[in-house]
CSV table of C-alpha atoms in Angstrom, one decimal:
chain,number,residue,atom,x,y,z
A,1,GLN,CA,0.0,0.0,0.0
A,2,GLY,CA,1.4,3.3,-1.0
A,3,LEU,CA,1.0,6.6,0.8
A,4,ASP,CA,-1.5,9.1,-0.5
A,5,GLU,CA,0.7,12.2,-0.9
A,6,GLY,CA,-2.3,14.5,-0.2
A,7,CYS,CA,-2.7,13.2,3.3
A,8,TRP,CA,0.8,14.4,4.4
A,9,ARG,CA,0.4,18.1,3.9
A,10,HIS,CA,-0.1,19.0,7.6
A,11,PRO,CA,1.0,17.3,10.8
A,12,GLU,CA,-2.4,17.5,12.3
A,13,GLU,CA,-3.7,15.3,9.5
A,14,ALA,CA,-1.8,12.2,10.8
A,15,ALA,CA,-3.7,9.7,12.9
A,16,MET,CA,-1.1,10.2,15.6
A,17,PRO,CA,-2.1,13.0,18.0
A,18,PRO,CA,-0.3,16.3,17.1
A,19,LYS,CA,1.2,16.5,20.6
A,20,LEU,CA,2.8,13.1,20.3
A,21,LEU,CA,3.9,13.8,16.8
A,22,GLY,CA,5.5,17.0,18.1
A,23,VAL,CA,7.2,15.1,20.9
A,24,VAL,CA,8.7,12.6,18.5
A,25,SER,CA,10.0,15.4,16.3
A,26,ILE,CA,11.4,17.3,19.3
A,27,ALA,CA,13.2,14.2,20.6
A,28,ALA,CA,14.5,13.5,17.1
A,29,ARG,CA,15.9,17.0,16.7
A,30,GLY,CA,17.0,17.4,20.3
A,31,LEU,CA,15.1,20.7,20.9
A,32,SER,CA,14.2,21.8,24.3
A,33,PRO,CA,10.4,22.0,24.3
A,34,PRO,CA,8.5,24.6,26.4
A,35,PRO,CA,6.9,23.2,29.5
A,36,THR,CA,3.3,22.1,28.9
A,37,PRO,CA,0.6,21.5,31.5
A,38,GLN,CA,-0.3,17.9,32.2
A,39,PRO,CA,-3.8,17.0,30.9
A,40,GLN,CA,-6.1,15.4,33.5
A,41,PRO,CA,-7.6,12.1,32.4
A,42,GLN,CA,-11.4,12.2,31.8
A,43,PRO,CA,-13.4,9.4,33.5
A,44,GLN,CA,-14.7,7.0,30.9
A,45,PRO,CA,-18.3,5.7,31.1
A,46,PRO,CA,-18.6,2.0,31.4
A,47,SER,CA,-19.2,0.4,28.0
A,48,GLU,CA,-18.6,-2.9,26.1
A,49,LYS,CA,-15.0,-3.5,25.6
A,50,SER,CA,-13.9,-3.8,22.0
A,51,ALA,CA,-10.7,-5.4,20.9
A,52,ALA,CA,-9.2,-1.8,20.5
A,53,ASP,CA,-10.3,-1.0,24.1
A,54,LEU,CA,-8.6,-4.1,25.4
A,55,SER,CA,-5.4,-3.3,23.3
A,56,ALA,CA,-5.3,0.2,24.6
A,57,ALA,CA,-5.8,-1.0,28.2
A,58,GLY,CA,-2.5,-2.9,27.9
A,59,PHE,CA,-0.6,0.4,27.4
A,60,ARG,CA,-2.5,2.4,30.0
A,61,CYS,CA,-0.8,3.5,33.2
A,62,VAL,CA,-2.6,3.3,36.5
A,63,ARG,CA,-1.9,6.9,37.2
A,64,GLN,CA,-0.6,10.0,35.3
A,65,PRO,CA,3.2,9.7,34.9
A,66,THR,CA,5.1,12.4,36.8
A,67,LEU,CA,7.5,13.1,33.9
A,68,SER,CA,6.0,15.1,31.1
A,69,LEU,CA,5.8,13.4,27.7
A,70,GLU,CA,8.4,15.9,26.3
A,71,ALA,CA,10.8,15.2,29.2
A,72,TYR,CA,10.3,11.5,28.8
A,73,ALA,CA,11.0,11.7,25.0
A,74,ALA,CA,14.1,13.7,25.7
A,75,ARG,CA,15.2,11.1,28.3
A,76,LEU,CA,14.7,8.3,25.8
A,77,ARG,CA,16.6,10.2,23.1
A,78,LYS,CA,19.5,10.8,25.5
A,79,LEU,CA,19.8,7.3,26.9
A,80,PHE,CA,18.8,5.1,23.9
A,81,HIS,CA,21.7,6.3,21.7
A,82,CYS,CA,19.7,5.3,18.7
A,83,SER,CA,19.9,6.8,15.2
A,84,ALA,CA,17.8,9.7,14.2
A,85,GLU,CA,16.1,7.3,11.7
A,86,CYS,CA,14.7,5.4,14.6
A,87,PHE,CA,12.6,8.4,15.5
A,88,VAL,CA,11.1,8.5,12.0
A,89,ILE,CA,10.4,4.8,12.1
A,90,CYS,CA,8.9,5.2,15.6
A,91,ALA,CA,6.5,7.9,14.2
A,92,ALA,CA,5.5,5.4,11.4
A,93,TYR,CA,4.8,2.7,14.0
A,94,LEU,CA,2.8,5.1,16.2
A,95,ASP,CA,0.8,6.4,13.2
A,96,ARG,CA,0.1,2.8,12.0
A,97,LEU,CA,-1.1,1.9,15.4
A,98,GLY,CA,-3.3,5.0,15.7
A,99,ARG,CA,-4.8,4.2,12.3
A,100,ARG,CA,-5.4,0.6,13.0
A,101,HIS,CA,-6.6,1.1,16.6
A,102,PRO,CA,-8.2,4.5,17.1
A,103,GLY,CA,-8.3,5.6,20.7
A,104,ILE,CA,-5.2,3.7,21.7
A,105,THR,CA,-3.3,6.9,22.5
A,106,GLY,CA,-4.1,9.0,25.5
A,107,PRO,CA,-2.5,10.7,28.5
A,108,LEU,CA,-2.2,7.4,30.3
A,109,SER,CA,-0.7,5.5,27.3
A,110,CYS,CA,1.5,7.8,25.4
A,111,HIS,CA,4.7,7.3,27.5
A,112,ARG,CA,4.5,3.5,27.1
A,113,LEU,CA,3.6,3.7,23.4
A,114,LEU,CA,6.6,5.9,22.8
A,115,LEU,CA,9.0,3.7,24.8
A,116,VAL,CA,7.9,0.5,23.1
A,117,SER,CA,7.7,1.9,19.5
A,118,LEU,CA,11.2,3.5,19.9
A,119,ALA,CA,12.7,0.3,21.3
A,120,LEU,CA,11.2,-1.7,18.4
A,121,ALA,CA,12.5,0.8,15.9
A,122,ALA,CA,16.0,0.7,17.4
A,123,LYS,CA,16.0,-3.1,17.3
A,124,PHE,CA,14.6,-3.3,13.8
A,125,HIS,CA,16.8,-0.5,12.3
A,126,ASP,CA,20.0,0.0,14.1
A,127,ASP,CA,22.9,-2.5,13.8
A,128,THR,CA,23.7,-2.2,17.5
A,129,HIS,CA,21.0,-1.8,20.2
A,130,TYR,CA,20.5,-2.5,23.9
A,131,VAL,CA,18.7,-5.4,25.5
A,132,ASN,CA,15.1,-5.1,26.8
A,133,SER,CA,16.3,-5.0,30.4
A,134,PHE,CA,18.1,-1.7,29.6
A,135,TYR,CA,15.1,-0.2,27.7
A,136,ALA,CA,12.8,-1.2,30.6
A,137,LYS,CA,15.1,0.5,33.2
A,138,VAL,CA,15.3,3.7,31.1
A,139,GLY,CA,11.6,3.7,30.6
A,140,GLY,CA,10.7,3.0,34.2
A,141,LEU,CA,9.0,-0.4,33.6
A,142,SER,CA,9.8,-3.9,34.7
A,143,LEU,CA,11.4,-6.2,32.1
A,144,GLN,CA,8.3,-8.4,32.2
A,145,GLU,CA,6.0,-5.5,31.5
A,146,LEU,CA,8.2,-4.2,28.6
A,147,ASN,CA,8.3,-7.7,27.1
A,148,ALA,CA,4.5,-8.0,27.3
A,149,LEU,CA,4.0,-4.5,25.8
A,150,GLU,CA,6.4,-5.2,23.0
A,151,LEU,CA,4.6,-8.4,22.1
A,152,LEU,CA,1.3,-6.6,22.3
A,153,MET,CA,2.5,-3.8,20.0
A,154,LEU,CA,3.9,-6.4,17.5
A,155,ARG,CA,0.6,-8.1,17.4
A,156,LEU,CA,-1.3,-4.9,17.0
A,157,LEU,CA,1.0,-4.0,14.1
A,158,ASP,CA,0.6,-7.6,12.7
A,159,PHE,CA,4.4,-7.9,13.1
A,160,ARG,CA,4.8,-5.4,10.2
A,161,LEU,CA,7.9,-3.4,11.2
A,162,HIS,CA,9.3,-2.7,7.7
A,163,VAL,CA,9.0,0.9,6.6
A,164,THR,CA,9.4,1.4,2.9
A,165,PRO,CA,11.7,4.2,1.6
A,166,GLU,CA,8.6,6.1,0.4
A,167,GLU,CA,6.9,5.8,3.8
A,168,PHE,CA,10.2,6.8,5.6
A,169,GLU,CA,10.5,9.9,3.5
A,170,ALA,CA,6.8,10.9,4.0
A,171,TYR,CA,7.2,10.5,7.8
A,172,ARG,CA,10.6,12.3,7.8
A,173,CYS,CA,9.0,15.3,6.0
A,174,LEU,CA,6.0,15.1,8.3
A,175,LEU,CA,8.2,15.2,11.4
A,176,GLY,CA,10.3,18.0,9.9
A,177,ARG,CA,7.2,20.1,9.4
A,178,ALA,CA,6.0,19.3,12.9
A,179,ALA,CA,9.3,20.3,14.4
A,180,GLU,CA,9.3,23.5,12.4
A,181,SER,CA,5.8,24.3,13.6
A,182,GLU,CA,6.7,23.5,17.2
A,183,ALA,CA,9.9,25.6,17.0
A,184,THR,CA,7.9,28.5,15.5
A,185,SER,CA,5.2,28.3,18.1
A,186,ALA,CA,7.8,28.2,20.8
A,187,GLY,CA,9.5,31.3,19.4
A,188,ASP,CA,12.7,29.5,18.5
A,189,VAL,CA,12.6,30.8,14.9
A,190,PRO,CA,12.6,34.5,14.1
């Protein structure tokens, strides 16, 4: 399946929430983002659980992480020592996940989704990478939890980790535009 060029004109058109897209671009470029207020989770009314709900529940934290998403992304960028290409691939995985399973991202799941997708991208793309015990420690999870989330993400993506050159370029441009937009809104660009 090829990418429709028309759907990549603006970052907000991606299935991935713009805030998460901006965070991935900030982490990839190493910018210092402005502090942002932490959103408070809204109580969800009880309803029948769909497969997407159950999938999302696997990534949900019990409580709001104390570290902002931006600070968490910066921590991962600093400690993972992965290539810049991994952040582009990570964005592709997160967008695929959002398209296949709408509602999976939220204030209680974004940190874990970012951790797992970046670890998968590093393992799939980079010649040298760390073991899951290291990624778990950096991400603040137990090894067993990271292993389970990694397997869940692989299943949700149907084990499709390959990103074609065309997809890679589309996501690279998308992240570049999001980073420029974030820098402009933060006043980093004259």
